[in-house]
Amino acid sequence: MRRSTRPSRSATRCSPSRAARGRGRVVDRDTAPSDQRDPKRTEEPMSATAQAGGARWSAQAGGGAEGQSESIGASRPTTAAFGRARRIRTHSWFAPWLLCLPAIAFLVVFNLVPAINVVVLAFTNAKMLSGGTFVGADNFVRMLHDDQVGTALVNGLVYLAVCLPFLLVLPLGLAVLVEKKIPAIGFFRTMFYTPVVASAVVVGLIWTWLLDDRGAINAIAKSLGLITRSVPFLTDRWLLLLSAISLTIWKGLGYYMVIYLSALGSVPRELHEAAAVDGASAWRRFWSVTVPGVRGTMFLVGVLITVGALRVFSELFILTNGTGGVGGANVSIVMLVQMYASGFNGNLGYASALSVLLFVVTLVPLAVIARVQRRTEQ
Amino acid sequence: MTIGPFLWQLSTSLKGPADDIYSSTPRLFPSDPTLANFIEAATKIPILGFAANSSLVALLVVGGNIIGATMAGYALARLRFRGRGVVLGAILATMLLPAESTIVAQYLTVRELGLADTLLGVALPAMVSMINILLMRQAFLAVPKELDEAAIVDGANVWQRFWRIGLPNVRGMVAVISVFAFIAAWDDFLWPLLVLTTPEKFTLTVGLQYLSGAFSSNPRVVAAGTMIAFIPIVVFFLVLQRQFFRGVDAGAIKG
């Protein structure tokens, strides 16, 4: 974060049209020291997301502020005046806390406390209607012998292995296509984004109907003579998983497209032009200019895909009507959490242990991604 | 490719009993168009009630996020105070947790507050979302500092600066977080599935799943139900899409 923030800030300082002294001292003092301090202390463990997302954010913010402040030359005297009267109290000590109060309350009550609580619960035999007592690692031992947990892990890995390549590249291609400012492009953007705004349940029900034995896809394939018998998209163990995966990809295209879209703006146009002059084809420019240009965002997208794939729930739940497929062979970890946590005899202790497993399972690929990122940056 | 399935579903929902929905040559345009399926979905199952429940939850979540996230975002971007780094760090750290991994404990928290099986219980945990705070902070950071300084010299206090200078300059981002919050609330499935037990209180997603079980033999009605859930959110998005994509182009969103 710190490394990549610097260019933008120095760019700001070098900007010629600025009453730079006043700003450099007074205003930067406001953000710069803390911006350098905070990430060091707090963002180290999540360098993958922080560097990919955070760095870009601040780079962008710096750029934006610079661009806008060009136009308000009138504020120069003010800045200078402010520089002299530096000891003005700009706010009372409690104002920031009052502003942050709702956020902090929600952060503590609905994020921090549950996070701690779930770890505590994982070591108890808490039921839906009773408090539960400490049982040591029993829940985790039980997990080792639970075939469904193994199945869920396999499903999660298959999900990840198939989703990752598709969702890393396809949305970027889409974003390049809809980036151009030509008439009616808004229509295409909106069209690609439509599956994102539709809820997973709605999308799942629509696909259930499309993939049904007598649904449109089978009917069309039959009428074209491609198949003679219906393909069991929703009842075969692996086909069902593939159906859910393609649903996730279909719904994810628009979502990641938008993320790439907002990153494409920072790829220098001159690079494209230079490459075009040198005779590089559009395909070549995509791989040699666009992809490296959005590499930071790519890592962020990779993280989001990974976390999303491992915690898949709605797609599988809807496509299997809540059963986890034939013989429960298509469950995911979150589905198991839901199964054990609901109903009057819900086993909250075991559900919590599964939640902890989910967290740990998610951390592993994130650590791998962070490592790869660090290596490519060196 | 992306909207085809929606059109197909819309067409199914409009097909009357005389249309053969299982025919070997599927047809997009109904030969016997009818709204009867919508009426059946609305009367046999209180799908309009579900929609009202979902709207209430979405309203609470959008309102909560606009208020909570703008306030905290402003303080974290514009005011210097001891402990700011700690607050920011805690916010970033919670984003590492998959929401699903704390859901069991969250349920217990909501139950202890006496909100199990209530719509407020469904809305509450999502009412201030950490990602939205960060997005608002980014937006406030991009507002020129000179404006603030001028206001300080003119004697404006922190509330006046927040209200008169900060907010008018981040309206685009407020639109973006409104879309995000609305979609998140309207689409959420697992959480309301856990919290709600009484069918009358179901939100649309939970209700639809219930509907598909009850009407699995009649895809026309299920299709009508999904359209009832789908159309409002598309309208909502279409209304805000211009501002939304403008925010995207400005590099406002990074996830």
XYZ file of C-alpha atoms in Angstrom:
633
model
C 0.000 0.000 0.000
C 2.660 2.397 1.060
C 4.878 1.722 -1.877
C 2.242 2.359 -4.467
C 0.688 5.323 -2.718
C 3.854 7.298 -2.989
C 3.922 8.021 -6.725
C 0.504 9.583 -6.582
C 1.404 11.751 -3.688
C 4.658 12.916 -5.174
C 2.780 13.628 -8.352
C 0.503 15.811 -6.301
C 3.421 17.674 -4.830
C 5.078 18.242 -8.172
C 1.942 19.655 -9.648
C 2.975 23.125 -10.828
C -0.337 24.903 -10.480
C -0.579 24.608 -6.756
C 0.142 26.767 -3.770
C 2.208 23.794 -2.877
C 3.824 25.009 0.313
C 0.656 25.649 2.190
C -0.956 22.492 1.051
C 2.059 20.309 1.488
C 2.384 21.258 5.092
C -1.095 21.764 6.395
C -3.258 19.499 4.378
C -1.030 16.538 3.832
C -0.434 16.471 7.522
C -4.056 15.602 7.744
C -3.922 12.393 5.778
C -0.398 11.470 4.906
C 1.074 10.498 8.256
C -1.859 8.391 9.275
C -2.163 6.833 5.861
C 1.355 5.622 6.213
C 0.929 4.547 9.765
C -2.380 2.742 9.528
C -1.628 0.293 6.762
C 1.593 -0.788 8.396
C -0.186 -1.737 11.534
C -3.482 -3.003 10.286
C -3.326 -4.167 6.723
C -0.299 -6.383 6.817
C -2.218 -9.651 7.160
C -4.539 -8.917 4.276
C -1.965 -7.600 1.884
C -3.665 -9.290 -1.064
C -6.849 -7.287 -0.826
C -5.317 -4.218 0.663
C -2.664 -3.832 -1.963
C -4.830 -4.651 -4.888
C -7.792 -2.587 -3.804
C -6.444 -0.099 -1.346
C -3.486 1.086 -3.309
C -5.596 1.768 -6.327
C -8.169 3.543 -4.267
C -5.771 5.994 -2.831
C -4.023 6.472 -6.134
C -7.352 7.283 -7.654
C -8.380 9.564 -4.831
C -5.151 11.498 -5.143
C -5.616 11.849 -8.860
C -9.184 12.964 -8.468
C -8.393 15.573 -5.866
C -5.603 16.890 -7.993
C -7.758 17.196 -11.054
C -10.469 18.992 -9.215
C -8.301 21.380 -7.293
C -6.817 22.705 -10.524
C -10.049 24.510 -11.084
C -10.284 26.237 -7.764
C -7.334 28.506 -7.939
C -9.391 30.978 -5.949
C -8.776 29.001 -2.798
C -5.053 29.689 -2.766
C -5.149 32.684 -0.461
C -7.403 30.749 1.847
C -4.965 27.896 2.011
C -2.176 30.271 2.858
C -4.252 31.948 5.532
C -5.095 28.599 6.970
C -1.426 27.707 6.999
C -0.676 30.666 9.266
C -3.560 30.024 11.652
C -2.617 26.435 12.022
C -3.798 26.097 15.596
C -7.458 26.583 14.804
C -9.498 23.853 16.430
C -11.319 22.277 13.528
C -13.579 20.052 15.585
C -14.276 18.957 19.139
C -12.765 15.709 20.357
C -16.084 13.892 20.400
C -17.351 14.899 16.958
C -15.543 12.102 15.095
C -16.640 9.544 17.664
C -20.224 10.699 17.406
C -20.047 10.350 13.625
C -18.509 6.912 13.921
C -20.840 5.751 16.666
C -23.338 3.805 14.524
C -20.554 2.213 12.529
C -18.606 1.173 15.600
C -21.713 -0.159 17.328
C -22.524 -2.355 14.324
C -18.925 -3.359 13.914
C -18.740 -4.595 17.484
C -22.203 -6.109 17.893
C -22.560 -7.812 14.530
C -18.988 -8.479 13.465
C -16.424 -8.643 16.253
C -18.512 -10.246 18.977
C -19.987 -12.944 16.686
C -16.534 -13.679 15.285
C -15.231 -14.406 18.772
C -18.418 -16.107 19.828
C -18.382 -18.537 16.916
C -14.945 -19.784 17.910
C -16.111 -20.254 21.502
C -19.263 -22.052 20.368
C -17.234 -24.399 18.195
C -15.879 -25.994 21.357
C -19.291 -26.538 22.949
C -22.249 -28.806 22.308
C -24.687 -25.885 22.173
C -28.096 -26.757 20.779
C -30.788 -24.464 19.498
C -32.656 -24.521 22.799
C -29.898 -25.150 25.310
C -26.729 -23.316 26.189
C -24.272 -26.159 25.855
C -21.131 -27.040 27.733
C -17.481 -27.205 26.854
C -16.662 -30.386 24.959
C -13.134 -29.701 23.810
C -12.318 -30.548 20.232
C -15.172 -33.063 19.875
C -16.798 -31.136 17.059
C -13.588 -31.046 15.082
C -12.996 -34.761 15.615
C -16.516 -35.417 14.409
C -15.798 -33.339 11.328
C -12.905 -35.622 10.391
C -15.272 -38.595 10.258
C -18.090 -36.766 8.537
C -18.251 -37.879 4.897
C -20.393 -34.884 3.969
C -17.693 -32.474 5.087
C -15.246 -34.195 2.740
C -17.776 -34.036 -0.086
C -18.396 -30.358 0.569
C -14.676 -29.623 0.486
C -14.261 -31.473 -2.812
C -17.207 -29.563 -4.269
C -15.706 -26.286 -3.107
C -12.357 -27.076 -4.721
C -13.960 -28.128 -8.017
C -16.003 -24.945 -7.906
C -12.889 -22.871 -7.365
C -10.831 -24.673 -10.014
C -13.464 -24.151 -12.711
C -14.638 -20.649 -11.755
C -11.251 -19.030 -11.291
C -9.878 -19.123 -14.872
C -13.203 -18.233 -16.462
C -14.104 -15.382 -14.140
C -10.596 -13.966 -14.087
C -10.399 -13.442 -17.859
C -13.888 -13.344 -19.401
C -15.157 -10.288 -17.448
C -12.010 -8.386 -18.397
C -12.722 -9.084 -22.057
C -16.278 -7.886 -21.568
C -15.082 -4.759 -19.796
C -12.762 -3.934 -22.712
C -15.702 -4.372 -25.083
C -18.043 -2.056 -23.198
C -15.399 0.483 -22.206
C -15.644 2.449 -25.439
C -17.771 5.538 -25.287
C -20.085 4.838 -28.184
C -23.856 5.311 -28.320
C -26.017 2.618 -26.741
C -23.077 1.199 -24.806
C -25.049 1.875 -21.651
C -27.618 -0.606 -22.873
C -25.005 -3.372 -23.141
C -23.492 -2.540 -19.778
C -26.896 -2.687 -18.162
C -27.656 -5.956 -19.925
C -24.492 -7.597 -18.658
C -25.185 -6.309 -15.181
C -28.785 -7.535 -15.056
C -27.963 -11.048 -13.805
C -26.026 -9.441 -10.952
C -28.949 -7.449 -9.650
C -31.304 -10.405 -9.915
C -31.100 -12.429 -6.730
C -29.428 -15.812 -6.735
C -32.767 -17.365 -5.824
C -34.536 -15.873 -8.838
C -31.670 -16.816 -11.125
C -31.541 -20.286 -9.610
C -35.258 -20.866 -10.167
C -35.007 -19.644 -13.753
C -32.129 -21.990 -14.439
C -33.905 -24.866 -12.740
C -36.649 -24.411 -15.266
C -34.227 -24.068 -18.186
C -32.214 -27.147 -17.216
C -35.180 -29.304 -16.283
C -35.538 -32.672 -18.021
C -38.348 -31.129 -20.022
C -36.970 -27.583 -19.943
C -35.935 -25.334 -22.789
C -32.310 -26.404 -23.115
C -33.109 -30.082 -23.382
C -36.040 -29.367 -25.697
C -33.942 -27.265 -28.056
C -31.095 -29.751 -28.089
C -33.579 -32.516 -28.882
C -35.277 -30.614 -31.662
C -31.880 -29.932 -33.215
C -31.158 -33.623 -33.044
C -28.118 -33.183 -30.792
C -29.403 -35.575 -28.171
C -32.090 -38.210 -28.069
C -32.594 -38.442 -24.326
C -32.709 -35.545 -21.843
C -29.425 -34.638 -20.225
C -29.810 -34.999 -16.440
C -28.418 -31.552 -15.610
C -30.107 -31.481 -12.220
C -29.883 -35.069 -11.070
C -26.408 -36.228 -12.037
C -23.769 -35.662 -9.370
C -21.161 -33.897 -11.545
C -23.525 -32.366 -14.074
C -25.399 -30.696 -11.242
C -22.184 -29.236 -9.910
C -21.290 -28.000 -13.385
C -24.762 -26.479 -13.769
C -24.324 -24.569 -10.517
C -20.840 -23.472 -11.577
C -22.048 -22.178 -14.931
C -24.793 -20.306 -13.104
C -22.197 -18.692 -10.846
C -20.048 -17.758 -13.828
C -23.007 -16.362 -15.739
C -24.014 -14.242 -12.762
C -20.419 -13.243 -11.968
C -19.551 -11.931 -15.438
C -21.315 -8.608 -14.946
C -20.115 -8.166 -11.390
C -16.423 -8.549 -12.153
C -16.876 -6.669 -15.421
C -17.837 -3.589 -13.433
C -14.791 -3.923 -11.196
C -12.485 -4.240 -14.212
C -14.310 -1.409 -15.919
C -13.434 1.005 -13.168
C -9.803 -0.151 -13.234
C -9.423 0.180 -17.014
C -9.584 3.957 -16.692
C -6.145 3.953 -15.101
C -4.428 2.078 -17.943
C -2.555 4.783 -19.866
C -4.043 5.312 -23.301
C -0.603 6.143 -24.713
C 0.547 2.562 -24.139
C -2.272 1.290 -26.323
C -1.531 3.833 -28.975
C 2.183 3.087 -28.948
C 1.495 -0.632 -29.231
C -0.927 -0.012 -32.079
C 1.651 2.078 -33.910
C 4.131 -0.755 -33.480
C 1.649 -2.989 -35.246
C 0.395 -5.067 -32.309
C -2.928 -6.757 -32.971
C -5.928 -6.116 -30.730
C -5.426 -9.568 -29.229
C -1.774 -8.902 -28.541
C -2.549 -5.538 -26.976
C -5.113 -7.177 -24.694
C -2.520 -9.573 -23.294
C 0.474 -7.221 -23.304
C -1.075 -3.891 -22.330
C -4.496 -4.349 -20.772
C -3.797 -7.401 -18.635
C -0.582 -6.068 -17.048
C -2.291 -2.708 -16.613
C -5.016 -4.125 -14.412
C -2.884 -6.728 -12.664
C -3.551 -5.267 -9.230
C -7.273 -5.449 -9.806
C -6.890 -8.970 -11.103
C -5.541 -10.057 -7.737
C -8.484 -8.421 -6.018
C -10.885 -10.180 -8.382
C -9.060 -13.447 -7.747
C -9.578 -13.018 -4.026
C -13.269 -12.270 -4.485
C -13.767 -15.285 -6.778
C -11.978 -17.551 -4.339
C -13.977 -16.456 -1.331
C -17.185 -16.604 -3.392
C -16.517 -20.108 -4.708
C -15.794 -21.581 -1.297
C -18.872 -20.110 0.318
C -21.334 -20.952 -2.446
C -24.787 -21.566 -1.068
C -27.833 -20.219 -2.883
C -27.091 -21.755 -6.281
C -26.688 -25.279 -4.956
C -29.535 -24.896 -2.484
C -32.004 -23.794 -5.150
C -30.896 -26.182 -7.889
C -31.210 -29.122 -5.486
C -34.286 -27.754 -3.747
C -32.430 -27.640 -0.448
C -31.478 -31.308 -0.455
C -27.882 -31.069 -1.590
C -28.633 -33.241 -4.605
C -29.007 -36.987 -4.933
C -27.639 -38.558 -1.765
C -26.467 -35.121 -0.600
C -23.483 -35.347 -2.939
C -23.673 -31.698 -3.921
C -23.528 -29.953 -0.568
C -21.245 -27.034 0.178
C -19.779 -26.067 3.532
C -22.233 -23.220 3.950
C -25.103 -25.589 3.171
C -23.908 -27.841 5.982
C -23.733 -24.845 8.319
C -27.284 -23.977 7.381
C -28.478 -27.558 7.831
C -26.996 -27.895 11.294
C -27.945 -24.418 12.438
C -31.625 -24.486 11.548
C -34.576 -26.173 13.164
C -35.403 -26.651 16.793
C -32.801 -29.342 17.326
C -30.173 -27.397 15.427
C -26.675 -28.315 16.540
C -25.133 -24.868 16.924
C -21.860 -26.180 18.300
C -21.196 -28.314 15.234
C -22.436 -25.579 12.911
C -19.951 -23.197 14.544
C -17.115 -25.672 14.113
C -18.029 -25.896 10.416
C -17.982 -22.088 10.264
C -14.468 -22.062 11.653
C -13.516 -24.643 9.033
C -14.962 -22.383 6.335
C -12.851 -19.502 7.580
C -9.666 -21.560 7.652
C -10.357 -23.066 4.230
C -10.825 -19.576 2.799
C -7.580 -18.303 4.300
C -5.382 -20.883 2.575
C -5.974 -19.821 -1.043
C -5.899 -16.181 0.041
C -2.435 -16.723 1.475
C -1.373 -18.375 -1.780
C -2.686 -15.448 -3.803
C -0.915 -12.950 -1.551
C 2.334 -14.883 -2.036
C 2.014 -14.996 -5.798
C 1.278 -11.304 -5.847
C 4.319 -10.468 -3.802
C 6.501 -12.526 -6.100
C 5.183 -10.937 -9.292
C 5.774 -7.498 -7.865
C 9.434 -8.145 -7.191
C -26.946 -14.582 -23.642
C -27.265 -12.593 -20.462
C -30.900 -11.626 -20.596
C -32.208 -14.551 -22.647
C -33.084 -16.650 -19.605
C -35.055 -13.764 -18.119
C -37.049 -13.327 -21.316
C -37.721 -17.034 -21.439
C -38.979 -16.950 -17.861
C -41.143 -13.927 -18.602
C -42.596 -15.723 -21.566
C -43.312 -18.833 -19.489
C -45.027 -16.724 -16.861
C -47.375 -15.298 -19.492
C -48.295 -18.605 -21.099
C -51.824 -19.814 -20.628
C -52.947 -23.398 -20.091
C -53.394 -23.840 -23.838
C -49.707 -23.192 -24.447
C -47.638 -26.333 -24.408
C -44.708 -25.303 -22.219
C -43.112 -28.732 -22.626
C -43.332 -28.767 -26.423
C -40.363 -30.105 -28.306
C -40.079 -26.861 -30.262
C -39.966 -24.136 -27.611
C -41.603 -20.874 -28.559
C -40.727 -17.545 -27.041
C -44.024 -15.821 -27.713
C -47.051 -17.207 -25.914
C -49.938 -18.126 -28.180
C -52.388 -17.890 -25.291
C -51.087 -14.918 -23.271
C -52.557 -14.493 -19.812
C -51.903 -12.844 -16.497
C -53.651 -15.643 -14.647
C -50.367 -17.080 -13.419
C -49.505 -13.828 -11.696
C -52.914 -13.760 -10.061
C -52.531 -17.340 -8.944
C -49.084 -16.675 -7.508
C -50.448 -13.620 -5.710
C -53.521 -15.307 -4.245
C -52.469 -18.878 -3.414
C -49.285 -17.674 -1.753
C -49.000 -14.229 -0.184
C -46.291 -13.245 -2.628
C -47.258 -9.584 -2.425
C -46.845 -9.834 1.325
C -43.385 -11.309 0.798
C -42.590 -8.433 -1.531
C -43.749 -5.945 1.099
C -41.554 -7.665 3.686
C -38.571 -7.521 1.366
C -39.230 -3.853 0.637
C -39.334 -3.026 4.324
C -36.048 -4.838 4.943
C -34.447 -3.183 1.911
C -35.657 0.232 3.031
C -34.155 -0.215 6.496
C -30.871 -1.474 5.079
C -30.536 1.288 2.480
C -31.439 3.983 5.024
C -29.114 2.585 7.650
C -26.231 2.377 5.220
C -26.680 5.872 3.854
C -26.693 7.350 7.347
C -24.127 5.128 9.031
C -21.670 4.864 6.162
C -21.653 8.543 5.199
C -21.160 9.644 8.794
C -18.346 7.218 9.523
C -16.836 7.686 6.076
C -16.696 11.433 6.624
C -15.069 11.159 10.020
C -12.512 8.627 8.798
C -11.630 10.666 5.734
C -11.814 14.234 6.984
C -11.231 14.417 10.711
C -8.026 13.664 12.508
C -8.495 11.925 15.792
C -6.770 9.490 18.058
C -7.907 5.952 17.351
C -8.774 6.523 13.723
C -6.235 3.942 12.611
C -7.656 1.375 15.007
C -11.213 1.882 13.746
C -10.087 1.696 10.129
C -8.056 -1.419 10.817
C -10.939 -3.169 12.552
C -13.182 -2.399 9.593
C -10.663 -3.809 7.129
C -10.087 -6.886 9.250
C -13.774 -7.809 9.425
C -13.927 -7.757 5.646
C -11.618 -10.745 5.649
C -14.216 -12.868 7.430
C -16.646 -14.573 5.104
C -20.051 -13.375 6.305
C -21.273 -16.951 6.433
C -18.701 -17.987 8.991
C -20.134 -15.737 11.687
C -23.749 -16.333 10.816
C -24.422 -18.827 13.620
C -23.206 -16.477 16.320
C -24.943 -13.581 14.643
C -28.170 -15.504 14.867
C -27.666 -15.979 18.620
C -26.992 -12.248 19.020
C -30.180 -11.370 17.186
C -32.122 -13.911 19.242
C -30.797 -12.458 22.487
C -32.001 -9.058 21.338
C -35.441 -10.657 21.047
C -35.470 -10.168 17.286
C -35.540 -13.765 16.068
C -38.309 -14.246 13.530
C -38.765 -10.503 12.974
C -38.056 -8.393 9.921
C -35.995 -5.995 12.010
C -33.825 -8.956 12.934
C -33.333 -9.674 9.229
C -32.382 -6.081 8.433
C -30.323 -5.155 11.488
C -26.948 -6.850 10.879
C -26.776 -5.423 7.356
C -27.728 -1.890 8.301
C -24.182 -0.571 8.398
C -21.967 -2.487 6.051
C -18.205 -2.141 6.370
C -17.481 -2.067 2.632
C -19.851 0.866 2.247
C -17.994 2.804 4.939
C -14.770 2.321 3.009
C -16.403 3.378 -0.247
C -17.775 6.540 1.364
C -14.380 7.279 2.889
C -12.816 7.062 -0.569
C -15.432 9.444 -1.932
C -14.854 12.001 0.826
C -11.077 11.769 0.373
C -11.517 12.887 -3.233
C -13.315 16.098 -2.272
C -10.822 18.986 -2.517
C -9.404 19.877 0.866
C -9.435 23.569 0.032
C -13.204 23.615 0.323
C -12.984 22.400 3.902
C -10.266 24.848 4.774
C -12.213 27.756 3.388
C -15.196 26.716 5.436
C -13.085 26.403 8.572
C -11.765 29.909 8.083
C -15.339 31.085 7.623
C -16.140 29.543 10.976
C -18.189 26.557 9.877
C -18.320 23.813 12.460
C -17.860 20.166 11.710
C -21.571 19.455 11.193
C -21.987 22.327 8.790
C -18.961 21.162 6.834
C -20.307 17.612 6.723
C -23.761 18.712 5.642
C -22.973 21.617 3.281
C -19.631 20.637 1.759
C -19.088 16.921 2.234
C -22.464 15.483 1.352
C -23.238 17.485 -1.810
C -19.916 16.354 -3.251
C -20.403 12.631 -2.762
C -23.900 12.169 -4.133
C -22.621 9.798 -6.836
C -21.165 7.472 -4.252
C -24.336 7.625 -2.190
C -26.138 6.300 -5.285
C -23.598 3.516 -5.609
C -23.888 2.379 -2.006
C -27.672 2.627 -2.219
C -27.640 0.214 -5.151
C -25.273 -2.107 -3.327
C -27.281 -2.026 -0.112
C -30.585 -2.527 -1.891
C -29.307 -5.450 -3.930
C -27.714 -7.045 -0.882
C -30.916 -6.767 1.145
C -33.270 -7.799 -1.644
C -31.139 -10.787 -2.664
C -30.114 -12.146 0.686
C -31.274 -15.685 1.161
C -29.325 -17.591 3.792
C -29.766 -15.059 6.589
C -33.559 -14.613 6.333
C -33.833 -18.374 5.882
C -32.233 -18.799 9.300
C -33.932 -15.935 11.110
C -37.497 -16.287 9.880
C -39.717 -19.209 10.764
C -43.254 -17.852 10.313
C -44.350 -18.008 6.645
C -46.152 -14.639 6.855
C -42.851 -12.948 7.631
C -40.869 -14.499 4.782
C -38.974 -12.200 2.485
C -39.255 -12.740 -1.252
C -36.254 -14.999 -1.632
C -37.339 -17.347 1.139
C -40.937 -17.120 -0.037
C -39.983 -17.953 -3.611
C -38.195 -21.045 -2.528
C -41.334 -22.007 -0.634
C -43.391 -21.202 -3.739
C -41.255 -23.391 -5.968
C -41.800 -26.283 -3.576
C -45.550 -25.797 -3.450
C -45.987 -25.286 -7.185
C -43.252 -27.494 -8.561
C -45.817 -29.080 -10.863
C -46.750 -25.733 -12.406
C -43.727 -23.880 -13.779
C -45.969 -21.105 -15.082
C -46.844 -19.959 -11.568
C -43.264 -20.294 -10.345
C -42.189 -18.213 -13.333
C -44.749 -15.561 -12.460
C -43.432 -15.522 -8.888
C -39.844 -15.052 -9.991
C -40.911 -12.207 -12.249
C -42.658 -10.494 -9.333
C -39.363 -10.661 -7.450
C -37.231 -9.690 -10.417
C -39.040 -6.742 -11.985
C -38.865 -4.267 -9.050
C -35.127 -4.649 -8.632
C -34.521 -4.203 -12.344
C -36.624 -1.044 -12.324
C -34.730 0.229 -9.292
C -31.430 -0.441 -11.022
C -32.513 1.115 -14.312
C -33.467 4.293 -12.465
C -30.035 4.540 -10.855
C -27.892 2.963 -13.572
C -26.731 6.210 -15.161
C -25.306 7.475 -11.882
C -24.072 4.031 -11.015
C -21.984 3.631 -14.166
C -20.775 7.210 -13.890
C -19.427 6.298 -10.468
C -17.847 3.203 -11.998
C -16.168 5.200 -14.756
C -14.793 7.636 -12.223
C -12.980 4.714 -10.671
C -15.206 4.807 -7.648
C -15.668 1.091 -7.153
C -13.005 -1.462 -6.581
C -15.043 -4.303 -5.255
